[in-house]
Short mmCIF file of C-alpha atoms and ligand atoms in Angstrom, two decimals:
data_model
loop_
_atom_site.label_atom_id
_atom_site.label_comp_id
_atom_site.label_asym_id
_atom_site.label_seq_id
_atom_site.Cartn_x
_atom_site.Cartn_y
_atom_site.Cartn_z
CA MET N 309 0.00 0.00 0.00
CA ARG N 310 1.08 3.59 -0.50
CA TYR N 311 0.25 6.33 1.99
CA ARG N 312 -0.37 10.06 1.58
CA PRO N 313 -0.78 12.92 4.05
CA LEU N 314 -4.38 13.76 4.91
CA GLY N 315 -3.98 17.47 4.30
CA ARG N 316 -2.75 19.26 7.38
CA THR N 317 -4.10 16.76 9.92
CA GLY N 318 -0.75 15.05 10.47
CA LEU N 319 -2.40 11.70 9.56
CA GLU N 320 -1.03 9.46 6.83
CA VAL N 321 -3.73 7.56 5.00
CA SER N 322 -3.72 4.78 2.44
CA MET N 323 -4.22 6.00 -1.12
CA LEU N 324 -7.14 3.53 -1.33
CA GLY N 325 -9.77 3.94 1.36
CA TYR N 326 -12.56 1.57 2.35
CA GLY N 327 -16.05 2.94 1.61
CA ALA N 328 -18.58 1.23 3.84
CA SER N 329 -21.86 2.15 2.13
CA PRO N 330 -22.26 -1.36 0.65
CA LEU N 331 -22.34 -2.72 4.22
CA GLY N 332 -25.70 -0.98 4.53
CA GLY N 333 -27.10 -2.84 1.52
CA VAL N 334 -26.96 0.27 -0.64
CA PHE N 335 -26.02 -1.78 -3.73
CA GLY N 336 -28.08 -4.85 -2.86
CA HIS N 337 -28.41 -7.37 -0.04
CA VAL N 338 -25.20 -8.13 1.82
CA ASP N 339 -24.48 -11.06 4.10
CA GLU N 340 -22.99 -9.55 7.24
CA ARG N 341 -20.19 -12.12 7.38
CA ASP N 342 -19.11 -11.19 3.84
CA GLY N 343 -19.11 -7.53 4.82
CA VAL N 344 -16.96 -8.20 7.89
CA ARG N 345 -14.51 -10.22 5.76
CA ALA N 346 -14.28 -7.38 3.23
CA VAL N 347 -13.39 -4.87 5.95
CA ARG N 348 -10.80 -7.20 7.50
CA THR N 349 -9.27 -7.94 4.09
CA ALA N 350 -8.94 -4.23 3.36
CA LEU N 351 -7.22 -3.63 6.70
CA ASP N 352 -4.93 -6.65 6.25
CA LEU N 353 -3.84 -5.25 2.87
CA GLY N 354 -2.89 -1.89 4.35
CA VAL N 355 -6.05 0.17 3.90
CA ASN N 356 -6.14 2.41 6.97
CA ILE N 357 -8.97 4.86 6.33
CA ILE N 358 -12.66 3.94 6.42
CA ASP N 359 -15.64 6.09 5.46
CA VAL N 360 -19.19 5.45 6.63
CA SER N 361 -22.39 7.35 7.49
CA PRO N 362 -25.50 6.76 9.58
CA TYR N 363 -27.39 7.27 6.30
CA TYR N 364 -26.04 4.07 4.71
CA GLY N 365 -28.72 1.46 5.26
CA ALA N 366 -30.30 3.64 7.99
CA THR N 367 -27.42 2.93 10.46
CA VAL N 368 -26.91 -0.69 9.30
CA ALA N 369 -23.54 0.07 7.69
CA GLU N 370 -22.22 1.64 10.91
CA THR N 371 -23.49 -1.31 12.94
CA VAL N 372 -21.86 -3.90 10.66
CA LEU N 373 -18.66 -1.86 10.48
CA GLY N 374 -18.60 -1.64 14.28
CA ARG N 375 -18.77 -5.44 14.45
CA ALA N 376 -16.02 -5.77 11.83
CA LEU N 377 -13.73 -3.45 13.81
CA ARG N 378 -14.25 -5.19 17.13
CA GLY N 379 -10.86 -6.26 18.46
CA VAL N 380 -8.90 -4.29 15.83
CA ASP N 381 -6.25 -1.94 17.24
CA ARG N 382 -8.01 1.45 17.28
CA SER N 383 -4.80 3.32 16.52
CA GLY N 384 -4.37 1.36 13.28
CA TYR N 385 -7.12 3.02 11.25
CA VAL N 386 -8.64 6.43 10.59
CA LEU N 387 -12.40 6.29 11.09
CA ALA N 388 -14.60 8.79 9.25
CA THR N 389 -18.35 9.09 9.51
CA LYS N 390 -20.91 11.79 8.79
CA VAL N 391 -23.81 13.80 10.17
CA GLY N 392 -26.82 15.55 8.72
CA ARG N 393 -28.20 13.02 6.22
CA TYR N 394 -30.49 10.28 7.53
CA GLY N 395 -32.63 9.26 4.56
CA GLU N 396 -33.16 9.83 0.85
CA ALA N 397 -34.77 13.20 1.63
CA ALA N 398 -34.13 13.41 5.38
CA PHE N 399 -31.61 16.09 6.26
CA ASP N 400 -31.06 17.79 9.60
CA PHE N 401 -27.94 19.87 10.12
CA SER N 402 -29.10 21.43 13.40
CA ALA N 403 -26.65 21.52 16.31
CA ALA N 404 -28.88 19.31 18.47
CA ARG N 405 -29.34 16.64 15.78
CA VAL N 406 -25.71 16.41 14.71
CA THR N 407 -24.54 16.25 18.32
CA ALA N 408 -26.93 13.37 19.02
CA SER N 409 -25.89 11.79 15.72
CA VAL N 410 -22.22 11.66 16.75
CA GLU N 411 -23.18 9.95 20.01
CA GLY N 412 -25.15 7.33 18.04
CA SER N 413 -22.24 6.75 15.67
CA LEU N 414 -19.78 6.35 18.56
CA ALA N 415 -22.03 3.69 20.11
CA ARG N 416 -22.59 1.78 16.85
CA LEU N 417 -18.91 1.93 15.91
CA GLY N 418 -17.81 0.86 19.39
CA THR N 419 -15.31 3.66 19.92
CA ASP N 420 -14.84 6.70 22.16
CA HIS N 421 -13.69 8.98 19.34
CA LEU N 422 -14.14 9.55 15.64
CA ASP N 423 -11.13 10.67 13.62
CA LEU N 424 -13.22 12.58 11.10
CA VAL N 425 -16.83 13.76 11.10
CA GLN N 426 -18.20 15.16 7.84
CA CYS N 427 -21.36 17.08 7.08
CA HIS N 428 -23.05 14.72 4.62
CA ASP N 429 -24.21 16.04 1.23
CA ILE N 430 -24.26 19.68 2.22
CA GLU N 431 -25.86 20.79 -1.05
CA PHE N 432 -29.20 19.58 0.37
CA GLY N 433 -28.86 21.90 3.37
CA ASP N 434 -28.60 25.60 4.07
CA LEU N 435 -24.89 26.34 3.60
CA ASP N 436 -25.04 29.25 6.03
CA GLN N 437 -26.36 26.88 8.69
CA ILE N 438 -23.50 24.46 7.95
CA VAL N 439 -21.01 27.29 8.55
CA THR N 440 -22.63 29.03 11.53
CA GLU N 441 -24.31 26.13 13.36
CA THR N 442 -23.33 22.63 12.22
CA LEU N 443 -19.55 22.94 12.10
CA PRO N 444 -19.41 24.97 15.38
CA ALA N 445 -21.46 22.21 17.10
CA LEU N 446 -18.98 19.63 15.80
CA ASP N 447 -16.13 21.84 16.94
CA ALA N 448 -17.52 21.63 20.48
CA LEU N 449 -17.36 17.83 20.19
CA ARG N 450 -13.79 18.21 19.01
CA ALA N 451 -12.99 20.24 22.12
CA ALA N 452 -14.58 17.44 24.18
CA GLY N 453 -12.24 14.89 22.57
CA LYS N 454 -14.96 12.94 20.76
CA VAL N 455 -13.99 14.08 17.28
CA ARG N 456 -10.54 14.88 15.89
CA PHE N 457 -11.14 16.49 12.49
CA LEU N 458 -14.05 17.99 10.55
CA GLY N 459 -15.05 17.88 6.90
CA VAL N 460 -17.79 18.31 4.33
CA THR N 461 -19.05 16.06 1.56
CA GLY N 462 -21.25 16.50 -1.48
CA TYR N 463 -21.55 16.26 -5.25
CA PRO N 464 -21.58 19.88 -6.53
CA LEU N 465 -18.08 21.25 -6.09
CA ALA N 466 -19.37 24.83 -5.87
CA ALA N 467 -21.14 24.08 -2.56
CA LEU N 468 -18.03 22.44 -1.10
CA THR N 469 -15.90 25.36 -2.24
CA ARG N 470 -18.27 27.90 -0.71
CA VAL N 471 -18.17 26.27 2.72
CA ALA N 472 -14.43 25.54 2.67
CA ALA N 473 -13.77 29.18 1.79
CA ALA N 474 -16.10 30.46 4.54
CA THR N 475 -14.71 28.41 7.42
CA PRO N 476 -11.73 26.10 7.93
CA VAL N 477 -12.44 22.42 7.26
CA ASP N 478 -9.90 19.61 7.42
CA THR N 479 -11.29 17.58 4.54
CA VAL N 480 -13.51 17.81 1.49
CA LEU N 481 -14.99 14.67 -0.08
CA SER N 482 -16.75 14.49 -3.40
CA TYR N 483 -17.93 11.45 -5.30
CA CYS N 484 -18.11 10.46 -8.97
CA ARG N 485 -16.20 13.68 -9.76
CA TYR N 486 -12.90 12.09 -10.73
CA THR N 487 -13.52 8.97 -12.76
CA LEU N 488 -13.31 7.86 -16.36
CA LEU N 489 -16.56 9.89 -16.75
CA ASP N 490 -15.67 13.17 -15.00
CA ARG N 491 -12.49 15.08 -14.08
CA ALA N 492 -13.94 18.06 -12.18
CA LEU N 493 -12.50 17.18 -8.75
CA ALA N 494 -8.92 17.35 -10.03
CA ASP N 495 -9.53 20.89 -11.30
CA CYS N 496 -10.75 21.99 -7.85
CA ALA N 497 -8.11 20.12 -5.83
CA PRO N 498 -5.48 22.92 -5.79
CA GLY N 499 -8.11 25.39 -4.56
CA PHE N 500 -9.15 23.11 -1.70
CA ALA N 501 -5.52 22.49 -0.79
CA ALA N 502 -4.90 26.25 -0.68
CA LEU N 503 -7.81 26.51 1.76
CA GLY N 504 -6.13 23.90 3.97
CA ALA N 505 -8.50 21.03 3.18
CA ALA N 506 -7.42 17.53 2.21
CA VAL N 507 -9.24 16.28 -0.89
CA MET N 508 -10.81 12.83 -0.74
CA ASN N 509 -12.09 11.20 -3.93
CA ALA N 510 -15.02 8.80 -3.59
CA SER N 511 -16.79 6.40 -5.97
CA PRO N 512 -14.01 5.62 -8.47
CA LEU N 513 -16.38 3.15 -10.14
CA ALA N 514 -18.99 5.93 -10.41
CA MET N 515 -21.21 4.07 -7.92
CA GLY N 516 -21.16 0.90 -9.99
CA LEU N 517 -21.55 2.47 -13.46
CA LEU N 518 -17.97 1.47 -14.24
CA SER N 519 -18.35 -2.17 -13.27
CA ARG N 520 -19.54 -5.26 -15.10
CA ARG N 521 -22.65 -5.45 -12.91
CA GLY N 522 -23.54 -1.90 -13.89
CA ALA N 523 -25.36 0.83 -11.99
CA PRO N 524 -28.14 0.22 -9.47
CA ASP N 525 -31.66 1.40 -10.37
CA TRP N 526 -31.41 4.48 -8.15
CA HIS N 527 -28.30 5.75 -9.93
CA PRO N 528 -28.74 9.44 -10.88
CA ALA N 529 -26.67 9.41 -14.09
CA PRO N 530 -28.54 10.33 -17.30
CA ALA N 531 -29.37 7.53 -19.74
CA SER N 532 -26.69 8.70 -22.19
CA VAL N 533 -23.99 8.24 -19.53
CA ARG N 534 -25.33 4.83 -18.52
CA ARG N 535 -25.30 3.68 -22.15
CA ALA N 536 -21.76 4.92 -22.68
CA ALA N 537 -20.59 3.15 -19.50
CA VAL N 538 -22.11 -0.13 -20.71
CA ALA N 539 -20.34 0.29 -24.06
CA ALA N 540 -17.05 0.93 -22.25
CA ALA N 541 -17.54 -2.17 -20.08
CA ASP N 542 -18.19 -4.21 -23.24
CA LEU N 543 -15.06 -2.84 -24.87
CA CYS N 544 -12.98 -3.83 -21.83
CA ASP N 545 -14.63 -7.26 -21.81
CA ARG N 546 -13.60 -7.82 -25.43
CA ARG N 547 -10.00 -7.03 -24.42
CA GLY N 548 -10.24 -9.44 -21.47
CA VAL N 549 -10.01 -6.71 -18.81
CA ASP N 550 -12.55 -5.84 -16.13
CA ILE N 551 -13.62 -2.20 -16.56
CA ALA N 552 -13.41 -1.83 -12.77
CA GLN N 553 -9.65 -2.32 -13.06
CA VAL N 554 -9.27 0.47 -15.61
CA ALA N 555 -11.60 2.73 -13.64
CA LEU N 556 -9.93 2.19 -10.28
CA SER N 557 -6.33 2.47 -11.41
CA PHE N 558 -7.27 5.67 -13.27
CA ALA N 559 -9.21 7.34 -10.42
CA ALA N 560 -6.83 6.52 -7.58
CA ALA N 561 -3.71 7.78 -9.35
CA PRO N 562 -3.64 11.58 -8.84
CA PRO N 563 -1.38 12.43 -5.89
CA GLU N 564 -3.49 15.50 -5.05
CA PHE N 565 -6.14 13.17 -3.60
CA ALA N 566 -5.26 12.00 -0.09
CA THR N 567 -7.30 8.88 -0.69
CA THR N 568 -9.89 7.35 -3.00
CA PHE N 569 -12.77 5.50 -1.34
CA VAL N 570 -14.06 2.40 -3.10
CA GLY N 571 -17.03 0.51 -1.72
CA SER N 572 -17.35 -3.26 -1.59
CA ALA N 573 -18.78 -5.91 0.68
CA SER N 574 -16.71 -8.62 -1.03
CA ALA N 575 -13.30 -9.64 0.27
CA GLY N 576 -12.28 -10.83 -3.21
CA ASN N 577 -13.21 -7.52 -4.79
CA MET N 578 -11.39 -5.57 -2.07
CA ALA N 579 -8.22 -7.60 -2.68
CA ARG N 580 -8.52 -6.89 -6.40
CA ASN N 581 -9.22 -3.22 -5.70
CA VAL N 582 -6.02 -2.86 -3.68
CA ARG N 583 -4.01 -4.50 -6.45
CA TRP N 584 -5.66 -2.39 -9.15
CA ALA N 585 -5.27 0.89 -7.24
CA LEU N 586 -1.53 0.27 -7.08
CA SER N 587 -1.24 -0.55 -10.78
CA GLU N 588 -1.17 1.53 -13.97
CA PRO N 589 -3.96 1.14 -16.52
CA ASP N 590 -2.89 -0.29 -19.88
CA PRO N 591 -2.30 2.95 -21.88
CA GLU N 592 -3.77 1.64 -25.12
CA LEU N 593 -6.96 0.36 -23.49
CA LEU N 594 -7.26 3.54 -21.44
CA ARG N 595 -6.98 5.65 -24.59
CA ASP N 596 -9.71 3.64 -26.33
CA VAL N 597 -12.02 3.80 -23.30
CA GLU N 598 -11.46 7.55 -22.97
CA ARG N 599 -12.21 8.03 -26.66
CA LEU N 600 -15.45 6.08 -26.31
CA LEU N 601 -16.53 8.04 -23.22
CA ALA N 602 -15.49 11.48 -24.54
CA PRO N 603 -19.02 12.44 -25.74
CA VAL N 604 -20.37 12.14 -22.15
CA LEU N 605 -17.28 13.32 -20.24
CA GLY N 606 -18.26 15.62 -17.39
CA HIS N 607 -22.00 15.13 -17.91
CA ALA N 608 -22.83 15.74 -14.26
CA TRP N 609 -26.34 15.50 -12.84
CA PRO N 610 -28.12 18.00 -10.60
CA SER N 611 -27.91 17.44 -6.84
CA GLY N 612 -29.35 19.38 -3.93
CA ARG N 613 -30.90 22.81 -3.70
CA PRO N 614 -30.63 24.79 -6.96
CA GLU N 615 -28.85 27.67 -5.18
CA ASN N 616 -26.12 25.22 -4.07
CA ASP N 617 -25.69 23.60 -7.48
CA PRO N 618 -25.19 26.15 -10.25
CA PRO N 619 -25.94 24.72 -13.70
CA THR N 620 -22.68 26.30 -14.91
CA GLU N 621 -20.88 23.39 -13.23
CA ARG N 622 -22.49 20.93 -15.61
CA THR N 623 -21.45 20.46 -19.23
P1 NAD J 798 -17.94 2.92 -5.96
O1 NAD J 798 -17.63 3.72 -7.16
O2 NAD J 798 -16.85 2.57 -5.03
O3 NAD J 798 -18.70 1.63 -6.49
C1 NAD J 798 -19.27 0.70 -5.62
C2 NAD J 798 -19.91 -0.39 -6.46
O4 NAD J 798 -18.89 -1.05 -7.20
C3 NAD J 798 -20.57 -1.47 -5.62
O5 NAD J 798 -21.69 -1.97 -6.34
C4 NAD J 798 -19.51 -2.54 -5.50
O6 NAD J 798 -20.05 -3.81 -5.30
C5 NAD J 798 -18.85 -2.44 -6.85
N1 NAD J 798 -17.46 -2.90 -6.82
C6 NAD J 798 -16.50 -2.54 -5.91
N2 NAD J 798 -15.34 -3.17 -6.21
C7 NAD J 798 -15.58 -3.91 -7.33
C8 NAD J 798 -14.76 -4.77 -8.11
N3 NAD J 798 -13.49 -5.00 -7.80
N4 NAD J 798 -15.33 -5.36 -9.18
C9 NAD J 798 -16.62 -5.13 -9.50
N5 NAD J 798 -17.44 -4.33 -8.81
C10 NAD J 798 -16.91 -3.73 -7.72
O7 NAD J 798 -19.13 3.68 -5.19
P2 NAD J 798 -19.45 3.95 -3.66
O8 NAD J 798 -19.42 2.72 -2.85
O9 NAD J 798 -20.68 4.78 -3.69
O10 NAD J 798 -18.28 4.93 -3.20
C11 NAD J 798 -17.25 4.51 -2.33
C12 NAD J 798 -17.43 5.11 -0.96
O11 NAD J 798 -17.30 6.52 -0.99
C13 NAD J 798 -18.81 4.88 -0.32
O12 NAD J 798 -18.93 3.57 0.19
C14 NAD J 798 -18.83 5.96 0.71
O13 NAD J 798 -18.04 5.57 1.83
C15 NAD J 798 -18.12 7.11 -0.02
N6 NAD J 798 -19.11 8.01 -0.66
C16 NAD J 798 -19.48 9.13 0.01
C17 NAD J 798 -20.44 9.97 -0.53
C18 NAD J 798 -20.87 11.20 0.22
O14 NAD J 798 -20.33 11.49 1.27
N7 NAD J 798 -21.83 11.96 -0.26
C19 NAD J 798 -21.05 9.65 -1.75
C20 NAD J 798 -20.62 8.53 -2.43
C21 NAD J 798 -19.64 7.71 -1.87
#
């Protein structure tokens, strides 16, 4: 495994992070034992940063992750969870709710402190509230020793930029914004770094679009993007390569990302993901895949309140 600094936190994190949303059944039913094995495999292979949220499977992912981490040396991994999102359309960034949320996460994860707490999908909230109420409430938990670092997550980079510019945050996480289908997060990375925030890249497989199984029904990508991803997967198949390999090795490469979170509840897939993240994509195949996907490159979808997601961000 290779490790990179997590911004200015002083932490060194694995360039591939474990994304725990599949443990909540987000991509389909998961046998808990398989999920536990996937987490343990990731840790055994050097992954040392884990991302979860109470939203994933309505707390199920945190509960399963807590079981997987039982007995593991707490100093050996960086544990990140979130506050503020609790359902498809259930957001509450109030001080009271996020404070209670952290307590719930601590209990489910079986720990007395969280290394990183992130405001989850801030574009669905009032960004002024995030700055003046949510982050200060989390800061109080930091002062109490329950939380070490604070961050924000979301899809529109404009919303993340606005909050990171208004108040110091330790990390910024966006998803599906640096993949074979989109490069926007790399363009914003220097700006976030200048603001003191580590950049974390999530969903290198574009939430399943860039895998043989394809995207789940709830996936927000437009039909044109879905079709192009299927064509790219077919092209890789014909060359005898899994598109997930091309996608992961591509997305995890840029050194300006502290880590790239991939989600899986399969130990076999996590072992492959670690290998692929550390490898270079075949240049010829990558060129052909990029050529095929060029017509839909950067075709982002709307997310959150219109005022937090300017259409100018979308091509
Ligand atoms: P992803 O791009 O990592 O894709 C996950 C999908 O790919 C799952 O269906 C999984 O089974 C499949 N997969 C994983 N490895 C595979 C392999 N080797 N071969 C074939 N298929 C494979 O998407 P994700 O899980 O949404 O993102 C990763 C993590 O990032 C999440 O678990 C979460 O922790 C984080 N994330 C955060 C936010 C947010 O904060 N708003 C949003 C998205 C993701």
